Short mmCIF file of C-alpha atoms and ligand atoms in Angstrom, two decimals:
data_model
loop_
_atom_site.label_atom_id
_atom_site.label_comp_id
_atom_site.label_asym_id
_atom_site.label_seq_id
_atom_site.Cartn_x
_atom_site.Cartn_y
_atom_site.Cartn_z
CA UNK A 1351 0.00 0.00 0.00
CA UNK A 1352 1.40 3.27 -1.01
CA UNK A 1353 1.68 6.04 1.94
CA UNK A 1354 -1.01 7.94 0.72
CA UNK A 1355 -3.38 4.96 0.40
CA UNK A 1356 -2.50 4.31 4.04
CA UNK A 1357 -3.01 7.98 4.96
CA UNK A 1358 -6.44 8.16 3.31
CA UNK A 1359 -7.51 4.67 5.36
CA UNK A 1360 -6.83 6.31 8.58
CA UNK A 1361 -9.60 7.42 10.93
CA UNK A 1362 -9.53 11.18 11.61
CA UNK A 1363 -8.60 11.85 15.11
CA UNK A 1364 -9.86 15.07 17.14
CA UNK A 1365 -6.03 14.86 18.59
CA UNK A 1366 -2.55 14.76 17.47
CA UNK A 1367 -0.04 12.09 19.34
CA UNK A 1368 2.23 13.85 21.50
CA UNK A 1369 5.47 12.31 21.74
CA UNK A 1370 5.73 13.79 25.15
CA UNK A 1371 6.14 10.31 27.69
CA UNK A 1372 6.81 10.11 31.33
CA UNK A 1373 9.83 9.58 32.87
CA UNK A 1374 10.94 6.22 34.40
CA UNK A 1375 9.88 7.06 38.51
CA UNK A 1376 6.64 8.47 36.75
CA UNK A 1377 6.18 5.24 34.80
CA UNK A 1378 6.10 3.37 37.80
CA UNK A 1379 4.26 5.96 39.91
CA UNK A 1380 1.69 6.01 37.12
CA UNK A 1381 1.26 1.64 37.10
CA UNK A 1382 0.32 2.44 40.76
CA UNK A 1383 -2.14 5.00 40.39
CA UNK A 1384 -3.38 3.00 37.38
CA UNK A 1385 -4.44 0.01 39.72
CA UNK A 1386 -6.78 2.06 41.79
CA UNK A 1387 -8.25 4.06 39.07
CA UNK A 1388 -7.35 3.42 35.49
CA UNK A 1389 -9.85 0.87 33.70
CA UNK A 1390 -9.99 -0.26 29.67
CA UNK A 1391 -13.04 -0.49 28.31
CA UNK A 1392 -13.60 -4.23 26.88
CA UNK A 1393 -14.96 -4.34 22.97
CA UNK A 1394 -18.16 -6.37 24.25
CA UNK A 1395 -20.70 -6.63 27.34
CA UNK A 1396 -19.68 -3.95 28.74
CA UNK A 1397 -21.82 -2.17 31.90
CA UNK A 1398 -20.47 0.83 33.43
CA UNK A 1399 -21.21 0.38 36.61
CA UNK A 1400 -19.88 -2.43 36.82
CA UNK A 1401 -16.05 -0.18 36.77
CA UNK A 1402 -16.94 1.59 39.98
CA UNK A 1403 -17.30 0.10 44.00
CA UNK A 1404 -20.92 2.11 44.61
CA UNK A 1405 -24.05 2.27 42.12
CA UNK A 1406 -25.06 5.26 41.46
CA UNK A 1407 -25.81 7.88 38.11
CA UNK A 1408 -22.75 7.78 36.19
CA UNK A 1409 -21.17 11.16 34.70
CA UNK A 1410 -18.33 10.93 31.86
CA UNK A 1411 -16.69 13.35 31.07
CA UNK A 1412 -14.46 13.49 27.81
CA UNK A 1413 -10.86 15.35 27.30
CA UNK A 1414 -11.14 16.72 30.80
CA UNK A 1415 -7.32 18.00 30.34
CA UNK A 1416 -6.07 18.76 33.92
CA UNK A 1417 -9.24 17.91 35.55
CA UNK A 1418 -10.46 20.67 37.28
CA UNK A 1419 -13.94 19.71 36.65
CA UNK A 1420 -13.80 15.81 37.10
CA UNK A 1421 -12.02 16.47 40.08
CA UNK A 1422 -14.09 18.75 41.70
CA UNK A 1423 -16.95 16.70 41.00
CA UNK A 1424 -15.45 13.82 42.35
CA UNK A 1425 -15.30 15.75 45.74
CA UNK A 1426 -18.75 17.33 45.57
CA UNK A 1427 -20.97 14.56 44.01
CA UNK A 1428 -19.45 11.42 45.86
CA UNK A 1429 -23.06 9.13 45.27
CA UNK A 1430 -22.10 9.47 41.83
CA UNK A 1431 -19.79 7.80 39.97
CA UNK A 1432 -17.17 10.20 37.62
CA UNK A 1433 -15.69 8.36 34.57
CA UNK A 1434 -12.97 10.40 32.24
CA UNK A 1435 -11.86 9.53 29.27
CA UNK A 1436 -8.66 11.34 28.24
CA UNK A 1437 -6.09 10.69 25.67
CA UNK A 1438 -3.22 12.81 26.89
CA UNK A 1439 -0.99 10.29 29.17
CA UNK A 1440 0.79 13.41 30.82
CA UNK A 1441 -2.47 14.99 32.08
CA UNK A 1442 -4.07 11.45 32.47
CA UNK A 1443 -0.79 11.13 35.37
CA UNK A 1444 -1.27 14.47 37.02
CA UNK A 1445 -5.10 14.08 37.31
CA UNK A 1446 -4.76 10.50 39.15
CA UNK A 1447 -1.79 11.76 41.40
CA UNK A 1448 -4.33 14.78 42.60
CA UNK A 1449 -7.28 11.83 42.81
CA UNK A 1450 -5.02 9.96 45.00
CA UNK A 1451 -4.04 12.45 47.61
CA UNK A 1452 -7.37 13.71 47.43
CA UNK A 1453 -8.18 10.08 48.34
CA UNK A 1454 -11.26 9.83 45.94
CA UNK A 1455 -12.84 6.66 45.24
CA UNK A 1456 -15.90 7.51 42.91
CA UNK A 1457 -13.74 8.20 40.09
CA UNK A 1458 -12.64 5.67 37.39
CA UNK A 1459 -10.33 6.83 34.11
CA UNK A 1460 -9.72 5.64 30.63
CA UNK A 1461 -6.65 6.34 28.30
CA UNK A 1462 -7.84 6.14 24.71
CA UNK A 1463 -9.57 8.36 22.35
CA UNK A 1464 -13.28 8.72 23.29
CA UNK A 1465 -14.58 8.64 19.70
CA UNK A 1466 -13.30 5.05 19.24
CA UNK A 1467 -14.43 4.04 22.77
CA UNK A 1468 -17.93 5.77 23.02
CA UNK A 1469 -19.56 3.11 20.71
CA UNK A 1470 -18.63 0.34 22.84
CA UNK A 1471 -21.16 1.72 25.96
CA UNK A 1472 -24.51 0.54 26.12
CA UNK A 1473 -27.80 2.44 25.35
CA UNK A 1474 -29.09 4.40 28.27
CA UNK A 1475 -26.27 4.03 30.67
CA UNK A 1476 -24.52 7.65 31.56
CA UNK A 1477 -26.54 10.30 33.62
CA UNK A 1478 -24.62 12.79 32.10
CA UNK A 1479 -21.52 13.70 29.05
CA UNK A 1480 -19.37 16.74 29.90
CA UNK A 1481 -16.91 18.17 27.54
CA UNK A 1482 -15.34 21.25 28.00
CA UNK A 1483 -13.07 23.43 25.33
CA UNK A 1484 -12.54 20.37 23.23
CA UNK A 1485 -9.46 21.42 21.11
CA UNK A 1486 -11.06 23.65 18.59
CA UNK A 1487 -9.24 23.11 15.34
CA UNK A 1488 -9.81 26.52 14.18
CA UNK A 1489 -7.98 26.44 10.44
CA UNK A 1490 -10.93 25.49 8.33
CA UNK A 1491 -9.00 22.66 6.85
CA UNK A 1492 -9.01 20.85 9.93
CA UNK A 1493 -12.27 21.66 11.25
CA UNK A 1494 -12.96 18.22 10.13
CA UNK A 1495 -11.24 16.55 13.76
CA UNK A 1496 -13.57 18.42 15.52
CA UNK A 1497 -14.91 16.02 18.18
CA UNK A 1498 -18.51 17.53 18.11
CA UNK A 1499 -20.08 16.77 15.17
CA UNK A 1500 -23.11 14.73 14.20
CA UNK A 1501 -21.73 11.13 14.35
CA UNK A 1502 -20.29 11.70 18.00
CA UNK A 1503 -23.36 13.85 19.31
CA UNK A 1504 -25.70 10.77 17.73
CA UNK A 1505 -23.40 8.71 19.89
CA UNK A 1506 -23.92 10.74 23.13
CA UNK A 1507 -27.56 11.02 22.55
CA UNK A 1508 -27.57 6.92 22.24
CA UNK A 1509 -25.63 6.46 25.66
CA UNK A 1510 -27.51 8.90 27.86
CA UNK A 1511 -30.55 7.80 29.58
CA UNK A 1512 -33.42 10.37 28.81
CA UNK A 1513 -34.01 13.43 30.47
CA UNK A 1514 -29.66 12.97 31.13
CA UNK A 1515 -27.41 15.87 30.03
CA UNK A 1516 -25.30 17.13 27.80
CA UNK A 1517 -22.85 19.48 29.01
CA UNK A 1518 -21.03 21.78 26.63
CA UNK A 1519 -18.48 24.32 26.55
CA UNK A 1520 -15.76 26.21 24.26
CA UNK A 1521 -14.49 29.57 23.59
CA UNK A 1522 -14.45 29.70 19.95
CA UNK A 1523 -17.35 31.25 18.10
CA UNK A 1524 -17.70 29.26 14.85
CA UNK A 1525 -17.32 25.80 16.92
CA UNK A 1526 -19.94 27.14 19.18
CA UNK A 1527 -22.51 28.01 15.97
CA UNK A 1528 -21.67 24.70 14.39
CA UNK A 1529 -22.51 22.65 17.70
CA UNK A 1530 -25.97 24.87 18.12
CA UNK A 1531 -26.47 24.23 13.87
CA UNK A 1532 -26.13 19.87 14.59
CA UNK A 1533 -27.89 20.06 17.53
CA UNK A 1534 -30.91 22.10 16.08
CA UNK A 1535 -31.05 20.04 12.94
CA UNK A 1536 -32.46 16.77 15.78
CA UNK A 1537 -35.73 17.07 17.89
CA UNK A 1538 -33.94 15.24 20.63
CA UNK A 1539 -32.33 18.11 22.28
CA UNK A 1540 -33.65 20.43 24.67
CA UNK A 1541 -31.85 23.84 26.39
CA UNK A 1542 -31.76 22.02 29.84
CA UNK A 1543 -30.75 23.44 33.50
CA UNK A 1544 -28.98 25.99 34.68
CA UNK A 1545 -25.35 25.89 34.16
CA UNK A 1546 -23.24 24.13 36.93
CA UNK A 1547 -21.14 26.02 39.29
CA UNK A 1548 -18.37 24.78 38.22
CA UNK A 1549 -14.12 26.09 38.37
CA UNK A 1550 -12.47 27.34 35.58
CA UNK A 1551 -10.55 24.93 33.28
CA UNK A 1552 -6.85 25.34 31.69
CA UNK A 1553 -8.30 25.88 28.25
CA UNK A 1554 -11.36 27.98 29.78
CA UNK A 1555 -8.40 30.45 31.49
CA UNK A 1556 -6.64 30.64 27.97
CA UNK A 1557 -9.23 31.45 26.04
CA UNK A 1558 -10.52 34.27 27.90
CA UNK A 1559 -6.66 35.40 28.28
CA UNK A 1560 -6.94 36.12 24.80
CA UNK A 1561 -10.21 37.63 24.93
CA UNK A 1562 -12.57 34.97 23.60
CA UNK A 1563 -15.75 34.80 24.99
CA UNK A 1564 -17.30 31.64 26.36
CA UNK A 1565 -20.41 29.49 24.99
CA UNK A 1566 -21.64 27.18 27.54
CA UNK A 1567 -24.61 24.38 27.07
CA UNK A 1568 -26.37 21.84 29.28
CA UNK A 1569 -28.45 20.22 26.78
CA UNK A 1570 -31.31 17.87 28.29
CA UNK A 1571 -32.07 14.55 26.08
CA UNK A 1572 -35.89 14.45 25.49
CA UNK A 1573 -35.96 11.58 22.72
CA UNK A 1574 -33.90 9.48 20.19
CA UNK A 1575 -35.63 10.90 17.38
CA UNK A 1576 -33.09 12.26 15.46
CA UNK A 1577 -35.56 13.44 12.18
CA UNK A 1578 -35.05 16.44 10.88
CA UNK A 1579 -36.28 19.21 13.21
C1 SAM B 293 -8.32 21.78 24.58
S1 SAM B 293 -8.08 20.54 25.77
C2 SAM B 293 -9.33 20.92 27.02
C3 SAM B 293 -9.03 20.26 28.33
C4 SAM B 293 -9.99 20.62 29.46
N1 SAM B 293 -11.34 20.14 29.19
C5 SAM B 293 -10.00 22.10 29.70
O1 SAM B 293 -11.07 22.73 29.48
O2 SAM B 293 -8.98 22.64 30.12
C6 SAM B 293 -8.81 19.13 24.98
C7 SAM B 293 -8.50 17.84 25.70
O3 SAM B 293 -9.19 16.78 25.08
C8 SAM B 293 -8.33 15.67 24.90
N2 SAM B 293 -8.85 14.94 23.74
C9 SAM B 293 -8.91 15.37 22.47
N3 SAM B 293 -9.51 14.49 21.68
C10 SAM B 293 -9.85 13.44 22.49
C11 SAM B 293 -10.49 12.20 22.26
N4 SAM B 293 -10.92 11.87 21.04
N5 SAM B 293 -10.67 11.36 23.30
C12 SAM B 293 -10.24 11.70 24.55
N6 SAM B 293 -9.63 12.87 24.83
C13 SAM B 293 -9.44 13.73 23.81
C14 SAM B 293 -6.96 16.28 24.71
O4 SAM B 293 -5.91 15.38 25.04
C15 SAM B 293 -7.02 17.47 25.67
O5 SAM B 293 -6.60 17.12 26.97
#
């Protein structure tokens, strides 16, 4: 196969790998941490719950960087189970060391990229998504790896048991118009609560450093019905 053949077959990712690793002491720091909180999500019959020690509504949230927000909701909600799924290794590290001192148990991670790993969950089986200043791929030749497009919204809408939330966030105004233009073109969504009171994120901070404003979402699931609305 010629390496444009091979280029053309890959998936397009919402990421770019980042050579960056860990050191050696991290490595093994890291296989620690891992036991107590790190989980892979199996290809078949697979139940959520079934990754945490309590039952209780599950809440996943996807790319959650340095994990302000998981974190703190760790701490906050602890009858409900937090799941993050982040691809970053580095952050992934930081986020469990915090978890760990913090000595949270409701809170269960995966390392992989969510739009490969979403499919595998069951129907109905997340209280709530959350996903904050996904990176925005702003050139318009790569607005294609935006995470939040049709496919991956269809995806949330499938895993989230109705009446369960959508949370939504970035700082950049054409993402923000093209998530409201997907989401308005299905009947399923609804404008839901108020917004959670919630800390600033790493990307949040950034953004509004250079002056971007912020579009924030909680979007309620009222059906699967995804005609044309
Ligand atoms: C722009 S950062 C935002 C991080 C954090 N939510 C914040 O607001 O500071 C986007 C994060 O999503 C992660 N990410 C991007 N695509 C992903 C994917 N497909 N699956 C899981 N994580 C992903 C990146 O590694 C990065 O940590």
């Amino acid at each position: 196969m010629t390496r444009a053949a091979a280029k053309s077959r890959r998936p397009i990712r919402s990421f770019v790998h980042r050579a960056r690793g860990l050191t050696k002491a991290r490595e093994k720091e890291f296989a620690v941490l891992w036991e107590r909180y790190g989980r892979t999500i199996p290809e078949q019959e697979f139940q959520p719950e079934a990754l945490f020690d309590q039952s209780g509504p599950i809440t996943l949230e996807i790319g959650f960087g340095h994990g302000e927000v998981l974190l703190n909701e760790a701490q906050v909600c602890t009858q409900h189970n937090i799941l993050g799924i982040e691809v970053y290794r580095p952050v992934l590290f930081s986020v469990l060391r915090k978890a760990n001192q913090l000595e949270i148990d409701n809170l269960r991670v995966v390392s992989g990229d969510a739009a490969a790993l979403l499919p595998r969950f069951p129907d109905d089986c997340l209280q709530q998504i959350r996903i904050l200043f996904p990176d925005p791929w702003p050139k318009r030749r790569h607005q294609k790896r935006r995470l939040l497009q049709d496919r991956f919204l269809a995806e949330c809408a499938r895993c989230l048991v109705p009446g369960g939330l959508l949370h939504l966030a970035t700082d950049w105004s054409d993402y923000a118009r093209q998530i409201e233009q997907t989401v308005g073109k299905t009947a399923c969504w609804r404008i839901g609560s108020d917004l959670p009171d919630r800390p600033e994120t790493h990307f949040e901070q950034r953004g509004r450093r250079l002056g971007h404003e912020v579009w924030e979402r909680v979007l309620e699931l009222k059906s699967l019905d995804t005609s044309q609305g």
